[in-house]
Amino acid sequence: ECNKKDWFVRITVFTSNQPRHISLIKHLASISDEVFAVQECNTIFPGQVEDFFKRSSVMQDYFSNVMNAEKMVFGLPCFLPSNVKSLSLKSGDLNKVDMGILKPSLQSDYYVVFGSSFIKGDLINFLVANRAINIHMGLSPYYRGSSCNFWALYDKRPDYVGSTIHLLSRGLDSGPILFHALPKAEEIEPFLLGMYAVKSAHSGLVSAIETGAILKMDPEDQNKSLEIRYTRNKDFTDEVASKYLENPPTSQEVFQSLKNRDLSHLLKPYIT
């Protein structure tokens, strides 16, 4: 059977510039000959610098926890491997970029989207036609929209922390599901749990691409009637973050919730 060494494998990823996004680029680079990384950049100091999230003392407190957990799991921002060609954009600029600029990145074997802005126009048409894969941090169709794993924890449902690997669609997080990825059950504080969920998503997707299993998966349409929450960035306010920080799930509560997960409502759950 053919493997990576038998032909030139090229992957394009539309992502961002935080350590977790850089980690995915590096993992994809480890299983391919060439990676095109289109990075939409935000501040690497959320809460301290006004950007996608507002600047406030509460947000600074919240995101200091996020950044510490991210550093523990993914390290610090770093340079990319030599087989990666990158294009850096300001977050939100992707839909304004001429397709001609992106042309070198639109001749790949696989297209992956993780943490980009909402893609529209000719680019979304191209990506949908070429079976692009999206990593949604949240378990769809149950939690959709923005900051889904935060909202699962806010709802005291650590068992709904995970990711959905699905085919990209023109709607937000609504494409047919390939599989779900979840962190293993262990006694762990919730900010780290969120980062381990990201790590599990990366591991599951990279493994599926490397083995060719991703090409054999039958995508399953989402049942939107099962939706628990649909959230937007504007819903994540100082008041919400403050309330959560006052009473987050304990490590023991996280473990009990994960241990008692009902996996029957998930598709081909990948746990690591």
mmCIF file of C-alpha atoms in Angstrom:
data_model
loop_
_atom_site.group_PDB
_atom_site.id
_atom_site.type_symbol
_atom_site.label_atom_id
_atom_site.label_comp_id
_atom_site.label_asym_id
_atom_site.label_seq_id
_atom_site.Cartn_x
_atom_site.Cartn_y
_atom_site.Cartn_z
ATOM 1 C CA GLU A 1 0.000 0.000 0.000
ATOM 2 C CA CYS A 2 1.229 3.498 -0.765
ATOM 3 C CA ASN A 3 2.472 5.707 2.028
ATOM 4 C CA LYS A 4 3.859 9.197 2.453
ATOM 5 C CA LYS A 5 7.214 8.273 0.928
ATOM 6 C CA ASP A 6 5.690 7.173 -2.383
ATOM 7 C CA TRP A 7 4.493 10.578 -3.512
ATOM 8 C CA PHE A 8 4.737 14.274 -2.732
ATOM 9 C CA VAL A 9 2.175 15.177 -0.082
ATOM 10 C CA ARG A 10 1.087 18.778 0.293
ATOM 11 C CA ILE A 11 -1.235 20.140 2.992
ATOM 12 C CA THR A 12 -2.733 23.610 3.303
ATOM 13 C CA VAL A 13 -3.930 24.833 6.686
ATOM 14 C CA PHE A 14 -5.914 27.986 7.414
ATOM 15 C CA THR A 15 -5.277 28.798 11.059
ATOM 16 C CA SER A 16 -4.005 31.416 13.509
ATOM 17 C CA ASN A 17 -0.813 32.233 15.401
ATOM 18 C CA GLN A 18 -1.205 31.052 18.997
ATOM 19 C CA PRO A 19 1.014 28.184 20.222
ATOM 20 C CA ARG A 20 -1.817 25.673 19.715
ATOM 21 C CA HIS A 21 -2.164 26.730 16.073
ATOM 22 C CA ILE A 22 1.593 26.601 15.528
ATOM 23 C CA SER A 23 1.618 23.118 17.059
ATOM 24 C CA LEU A 24 -0.903 21.891 14.479
ATOM 25 C CA ILE A 25 1.189 23.329 11.642
ATOM 26 C CA LYS A 26 4.261 21.526 12.993
ATOM 27 C CA HIS A 27 2.397 18.233 13.304
ATOM 28 C CA LEU A 28 1.075 18.490 9.750
ATOM 29 C CA ALA A 29 4.606 19.319 8.569
ATOM 30 C CA SER A 30 5.854 16.119 10.214
ATOM 31 C CA ILE A 31 3.649 13.925 7.978
ATOM 32 C CA SER A 32 3.904 15.846 4.708
ATOM 33 C CA ASP A 33 6.509 17.137 2.285
ATOM 34 C CA GLU A 34 5.159 20.676 2.117
ATOM 35 C CA VAL A 35 2.715 22.707 4.171
ATOM 36 C CA PHE A 36 1.138 26.022 3.224
ATOM 37 C CA ALA A 37 0.101 27.832 6.421
ATOM 38 C CA VAL A 38 -2.225 30.800 6.032
ATOM 39 C CA GLN A 39 -2.183 32.401 9.479
ATOM 40 C CA GLU A 40 -4.649 35.048 10.595
ATOM 41 C CA CYS A 41 -2.891 36.767 13.466
ATOM 42 C CA ASN A 42 -4.264 38.005 16.763
ATOM 43 C CA THR A 43 -2.408 39.251 19.806
ATOM 44 C CA ILE A 44 -0.634 36.526 21.767
ATOM 45 C CA PHE A 45 -1.547 38.463 24.928
ATOM 46 C CA PRO A 46 -5.386 38.251 25.021
ATOM 47 C CA GLY A 47 -6.963 40.174 27.859
ATOM 48 C CA GLN A 48 -3.885 42.400 28.098
ATOM 49 C CA VAL A 49 -4.114 43.758 24.548
ATOM 50 C CA GLU A 50 -7.434 44.795 22.978
ATOM 51 C CA ASP A 51 -8.127 42.484 20.033
ATOM 52 C CA PHE A 52 -10.582 39.639 19.377
ATOM 53 C CA PHE A 53 -11.337 39.716 23.113
ATOM 54 C CA LYS A 54 -11.699 42.974 25.027
ATOM 55 C CA ARG A 55 -9.036 44.314 27.393
ATOM 56 C CA SER A 56 -10.076 44.244 31.037
ATOM 57 C CA SER A 57 -8.812 43.009 34.397
ATOM 58 C CA VAL A 58 -11.278 40.108 34.307
ATOM 59 C CA MET A 59 -10.225 39.070 30.819
ATOM 60 C CA GLN A 60 -6.582 39.411 31.819
ATOM 61 C CA ASP A 61 -7.228 37.099 34.761
ATOM 62 C CA TYR A 62 -9.128 34.590 32.641
ATOM 63 C CA PHE A 63 -6.648 34.513 29.772
ATOM 64 C CA SER A 64 -3.638 34.286 32.073
ATOM 65 C CA ASN A 65 -5.063 30.876 33.007
ATOM 66 C CA VAL A 66 -5.596 30.020 29.343
ATOM 67 C CA MET A 67 -2.070 31.083 28.391
ATOM 68 C CA ASN A 68 -0.481 29.162 31.265
ATOM 69 C CA ALA A 69 -2.340 26.005 30.278
ATOM 70 C CA GLU A 70 -1.463 26.526 26.609
ATOM 71 C CA LYS A 71 2.198 27.021 27.497
ATOM 72 C CA MET A 72 2.216 23.796 29.507
ATOM 73 C CA VAL A 73 0.731 21.765 26.643
ATOM 74 C CA PHE A 74 2.047 23.505 23.500
ATOM 75 C CA GLY A 75 5.013 25.595 24.637
ATOM 76 C CA LEU A 76 5.748 29.142 23.506
ATOM 77 C CA PRO A 77 5.312 30.731 20.043
ATOM 78 C CA CYS A 78 8.138 29.588 17.807
ATOM 79 C CA PHE A 79 9.418 29.534 14.235
ATOM 80 C CA LEU A 80 7.963 27.037 11.780
ATOM 81 C CA PRO A 81 9.726 24.024 10.210
ATOM 82 C CA SER A 82 11.643 24.484 6.964
ATOM 83 C CA ASN A 83 9.012 22.666 4.867
ATOM 84 C CA VAL A 84 6.328 25.218 5.783
ATOM 85 C CA LYS A 85 5.519 28.220 3.609
ATOM 86 C CA SER A 86 3.529 30.778 5.562
ATOM 87 C CA LEU A 87 1.378 33.763 4.731
ATOM 88 C CA SER A 88 0.529 36.062 7.647
ATOM 89 C CA LEU A 89 -2.662 38.115 7.632
ATOM 90 C CA LYS A 90 -4.537 40.178 10.178
ATOM 91 C CA SER A 91 -7.487 38.259 11.535
ATOM 92 C CA GLY A 92 -10.521 38.936 9.367
ATOM 93 C CA ASP A 93 -8.529 39.831 6.242
ATOM 94 C CA LEU A 94 -8.743 36.379 4.663
ATOM 95 C CA ASN A 95 -11.987 37.073 2.796
ATOM 96 C CA LYS A 96 -10.525 40.242 1.293
ATOM 97 C CA VAL A 97 -7.447 38.521 -0.151
ATOM 98 C CA ASP A 98 -7.466 37.920 -3.910
ATOM 99 C CA MET A 99 -7.584 34.234 -4.803
ATOM 100 C CA GLY A 100 -4.530 34.810 -6.991
ATOM 101 C CA ILE A 101 -2.448 35.474 -3.884
ATOM 102 C CA LEU A 102 -3.609 32.193 -2.386
ATOM 103 C CA LYS A 103 -3.116 30.218 -5.614
ATOM 104 C CA PRO A 104 0.112 28.408 -4.559
ATOM 105 C CA SER A 105 -1.738 27.066 -1.507
ATOM 106 C CA LEU A 106 -4.740 25.864 -3.488
ATOM 107 C CA GLN A 107 -3.067 22.880 -5.130
ATOM 108 C CA SER A 108 -2.793 20.618 -2.104
ATOM 109 C CA ASP A 109 -3.857 17.084 -1.246
ATOM 110 C CA TYR A 110 -5.516 18.094 2.022
ATOM 111 C CA TYR A 111 -7.062 21.317 3.299
ATOM 112 C CA VAL A 112 -7.440 21.910 7.021
ATOM 113 C CA VAL A 113 -9.134 24.782 8.850
ATOM 114 C CA PHE A 114 -8.479 25.452 12.536
ATOM 115 C CA GLY A 115 -9.109 28.776 14.229
ATOM 116 C CA SER A 116 -9.482 30.920 11.108
ATOM 117 C CA SER A 117 -12.075 33.640 10.685
ATOM 118 C CA PHE A 118 -15.414 32.738 9.086
ATOM 119 C CA ILE A 119 -14.533 31.943 5.459
ATOM 120 C CA LYS A 120 -16.786 33.230 2.682
ATOM 121 C CA GLY A 121 -16.972 33.786 -1.087
ATOM 122 C CA ASP A 122 -14.837 32.033 -3.684
ATOM 123 C CA LEU A 123 -12.539 30.548 -1.051
ATOM 124 C CA ILE A 124 -15.282 28.744 0.846
ATOM 125 C CA ASN A 125 -16.668 27.437 -2.449
ATOM 126 C CA PHE A 126 -13.233 26.080 -3.349
ATOM 127 C CA LEU A 127 -12.634 24.520 0.066
ATOM 128 C CA VAL A 128 -16.048 22.876 0.253
ATOM 129 C CA ALA A 129 -15.568 21.452 -3.258
ATOM 130 C CA ASN A 130 -12.179 20.067 -2.212
ATOM 131 C CA ARG A 131 -13.425 18.349 0.959
ATOM 132 C CA ALA A 132 -11.664 20.660 3.397
ATOM 133 C CA ILE A 133 -11.612 19.495 7.011
ATOM 134 C CA ASN A 134 -12.498 21.777 9.912
ATOM 135 C CA ILE A 135 -11.464 21.334 13.538
ATOM 136 C CA HIS A 136 -14.253 22.716 15.705
ATOM 137 C CA MET A 137 -13.301 23.016 19.354
ATOM 138 C CA GLY A 138 -16.553 21.830 20.820
ATOM 139 C CA LEU A 139 -18.739 18.772 20.454
ATOM 140 C CA SER A 140 -21.163 19.472 17.608
ATOM 141 C CA PRO A 141 -24.074 19.458 17.231
ATOM 142 C CA TYR A 142 -24.378 19.953 21.004
ATOM 143 C CA TYR A 143 -22.146 23.022 21.398
ATOM 144 C CA ARG A 144 -21.665 25.259 18.386
ATOM 145 C CA GLY A 145 -20.331 28.756 17.786
ATOM 146 C CA SER A 146 -17.576 30.491 19.777
ATOM 147 C CA SER A 147 -15.660 29.292 22.880
ATOM 148 C CA CYS A 148 -17.729 26.098 23.032
ATOM 149 C CA ASN A 149 -15.571 24.211 25.502
ATOM 150 C CA PHE A 150 -15.675 27.175 27.858
ATOM 151 C CA TRP A 151 -19.467 27.102 27.734
ATOM 152 C CA ALA A 152 -19.562 23.365 28.382
ATOM 153 C CA LEU A 153 -17.484 23.964 31.521
ATOM 154 C CA TYR A 154 -19.624 26.979 32.421
ATOM 155 C CA ASP A 155 -22.629 24.642 32.240
ATOM 156 C CA LYS A 156 -20.775 22.209 34.552
ATOM 157 C CA ARG A 157 -20.550 19.661 31.740
ATOM 158 C CA PRO A 158 -16.876 18.692 31.360
ATOM 159 C CA ASP A 159 -18.156 15.560 29.603
ATOM 160 C CA TYR A 160 -19.008 17.819 26.645
ATOM 161 C CA VAL A 161 -15.460 19.178 26.324
ATOM 162 C CA GLY A 162 -13.839 17.957 23.118
ATOM 163 C CA SER A 163 -13.677 18.641 19.414
ATOM 164 C CA THR A 164 -15.476 17.814 16.220
ATOM 165 C CA ILE A 165 -13.560 16.943 13.076
ATOM 166 C CA HIS A 166 -15.967 17.626 10.235
ATOM 167 C CA LEU A 167 -16.141 18.595 6.598
ATOM 168 C CA LEU A 168 -16.111 22.335 6.111
ATOM 169 C CA SER A 169 -19.436 23.837 5.072
ATOM 170 C CA ARG A 170 -20.760 27.278 4.274
ATOM 171 C CA GLY A 171 -22.474 27.403 7.665
ATOM 172 C CA LEU A 172 -20.647 27.789 10.987
ATOM 173 C CA ASP A 173 -19.579 24.414 12.456
ATOM 174 C CA SER A 174 -22.435 22.748 10.595
ATOM 175 C CA GLY A 175 -20.699 20.397 8.127
ATOM 176 C CA PRO A 176 -21.041 16.598 8.168
ATOM 177 C CA ILE A 177 -19.057 15.006 11.003
ATOM 178 C CA LEU A 178 -16.106 12.665 10.415
ATOM 179 C CA PHE A 179 -15.352 11.923 14.065
ATOM 180 C CA HIS A 180 -15.186 13.410 17.543
ATOM 181 C CA ALA A 181 -11.958 13.743 19.550
ATOM 182 C CA LEU A 182 -11.822 13.898 23.331
ATOM 183 C CA PRO A 183 -9.284 14.163 26.146
ATOM 184 C CA LYS A 184 -8.929 11.049 28.312
ATOM 185 C CA ALA A 185 -10.602 10.888 31.718
ATOM 186 C CA GLU A 186 -8.254 12.118 34.417
ATOM 187 C CA GLU A 187 -8.219 14.408 37.430
ATOM 188 C CA ILE A 188 -7.256 17.703 35.832
ATOM 189 C CA GLU A 189 -8.072 21.389 36.224
ATOM 190 C CA PRO A 190 -10.440 22.768 33.567
ATOM 191 C CA PHE A 191 -8.067 25.127 31.739
ATOM 192 C CA LEU A 192 -5.669 22.249 31.116
ATOM 193 C CA LEU A 193 -8.600 20.061 30.095
ATOM 194 C CA GLY A 194 -9.404 22.537 27.323
ATOM 195 C CA MET A 195 -5.849 22.398 25.977
ATOM 196 C CA TYR A 196 -5.752 18.613 26.154
ATOM 197 C CA ALA A 197 -8.940 18.642 24.093
ATOM 198 C CA VAL A 198 -7.065 20.657 21.443
ATOM 199 C CA LYS A 199 -4.138 18.230 21.597
ATOM 200 C CA SER A 200 -6.507 15.288 21.125
ATOM 201 C CA ALA A 201 -8.041 16.978 18.065
ATOM 202 C CA HIS A 202 -4.616 17.504 16.510
ATOM 203 C CA SER A 203 -3.519 13.944 17.248
ATOM 204 C CA GLY A 204 -6.711 12.411 15.872
ATOM 205 C CA LEU A 205 -6.662 14.414 12.665
ATOM 206 C CA VAL A 206 -2.946 13.975 11.950
ATOM 207 C CA SER A 207 -3.222 10.239 12.562
ATOM 208 C CA ALA A 208 -6.241 9.959 10.266
ATOM 209 C CA ILE A 209 -4.435 11.836 7.482
ATOM 210 C CA GLU A 210 -1.181 9.907 7.897
ATOM 211 C CA THR A 211 -2.874 6.506 7.768
ATOM 212 C CA GLY A 212 -5.300 7.482 5.005
ATOM 213 C CA ALA A 213 -8.252 6.680 7.280
ATOM 214 C CA ILE A 214 -9.648 10.179 6.754
ATOM 215 C CA LEU A 215 -10.351 9.314 3.103
ATOM 216 C CA LYS A 216 -12.424 6.265 4.075
ATOM 217 C CA MET A 217 -14.646 7.932 6.653
ATOM 218 C CA ASP A 218 -18.322 8.349 5.854
ATOM 219 C CA PRO A 219 -19.372 11.809 7.046
ATOM 220 C CA GLU A 220 -22.572 11.991 9.056
ATOM 221 C CA ASP A 221 -24.949 14.961 8.892
ATOM 222 C CA GLN A 222 -25.459 16.891 12.107
ATOM 223 C CA ASN A 223 -28.784 16.707 13.909
ATOM 224 C CA LYS A 224 -29.296 20.341 14.865
ATOM 225 C CA SER A 225 -32.262 19.480 17.095
ATOM 226 C CA LEU A 226 -29.689 18.163 19.613
ATOM 227 C CA GLU A 227 -28.092 21.586 20.060
ATOM 228 C CA ILE A 228 -27.567 22.628 23.703
ATOM 229 C CA ARG A 229 -25.938 26.021 23.143
ATOM 230 C CA TYR A 230 -25.064 28.241 20.213
ATOM 231 C CA THR A 231 -22.753 31.050 21.350
ATOM 232 C CA ARG A 232 -21.143 34.107 19.801
ATOM 233 C CA ASN A 233 -18.040 35.983 20.859
ATOM 234 C CA LYS A 234 -20.184 38.814 22.264
ATOM 235 C CA ASP A 235 -21.729 36.344 24.745
ATOM 236 C CA PHE A 236 -18.357 35.941 26.488
ATOM 237 C CA THR A 237 -18.519 39.013 28.722
ATOM 238 C CA ASP A 238 -16.656 40.167 31.829
ATOM 239 C CA GLU A 239 -19.676 39.137 33.883
ATOM 240 C CA VAL A 240 -19.715 35.625 32.439
ATOM 241 C CA ALA A 241 -15.947 35.164 32.804
ATOM 242 C CA SER A 242 -16.006 36.508 36.368
ATOM 243 C CA LYS A 243 -18.847 34.199 37.378
ATOM 244 C CA TYR A 244 -16.959 31.229 35.944
ATOM 245 C CA LEU A 245 -13.673 32.141 37.660
ATOM 246 C CA GLU A 246 -15.470 32.336 41.005
ATOM 247 C CA ASN A 247 -16.679 28.738 40.777
ATOM 248 C CA PRO A 248 -15.020 26.581 38.083
ATOM 249 C CA PRO A 249 -15.369 22.790 38.171
ATOM 250 C CA THR A 250 -12.842 21.164 40.482
ATOM 251 C CA SER A 251 -10.329 18.608 39.197
ATOM 252 C CA GLN A 252 -12.309 15.860 40.915
ATOM 253 C CA GLU A 253 -15.575 17.057 39.364
ATOM 254 C CA VAL A 254 -13.877 17.061 35.957
ATOM 255 C CA PHE A 255 -12.674 13.491 36.448
ATOM 256 C CA GLN A 256 -16.072 12.202 37.581
ATOM 257 C CA SER A 257 -17.796 13.875 34.639
ATOM 258 C CA LEU A 258 -15.289 12.507 32.107
ATOM 259 C CA LYS A 259 -15.368 9.033 33.657
ATOM 260 C CA ASN A 260 -19.144 8.921 33.245
ATOM 261 C CA ARG A 261 -19.222 10.240 29.653
ATOM 262 C CA ASP A 262 -21.876 8.752 27.409
ATOM 263 C CA LEU A 263 -19.960 8.101 24.192
ATOM 264 C CA SER A 264 -22.960 6.605 22.389
ATOM 265 C CA HIS A 265 -24.050 10.028 21.113
ATOM 266 C CA LEU A 266 -20.638 10.749 19.556
ATOM 267 C CA LEU A 267 -19.250 9.615 16.194
ATOM 268 C CA LYS A 268 -16.198 7.331 16.224
ATOM 269 C CA PRO A 269 -14.821 8.982 19.395
ATOM 270 C CA TYR A 270 -11.038 9.294 19.407
ATOM 271 C CA ILE A 271 -9.719 9.575 22.968
ATOM 272 C CA THR A 272 -6.170 10.359 23.958
#
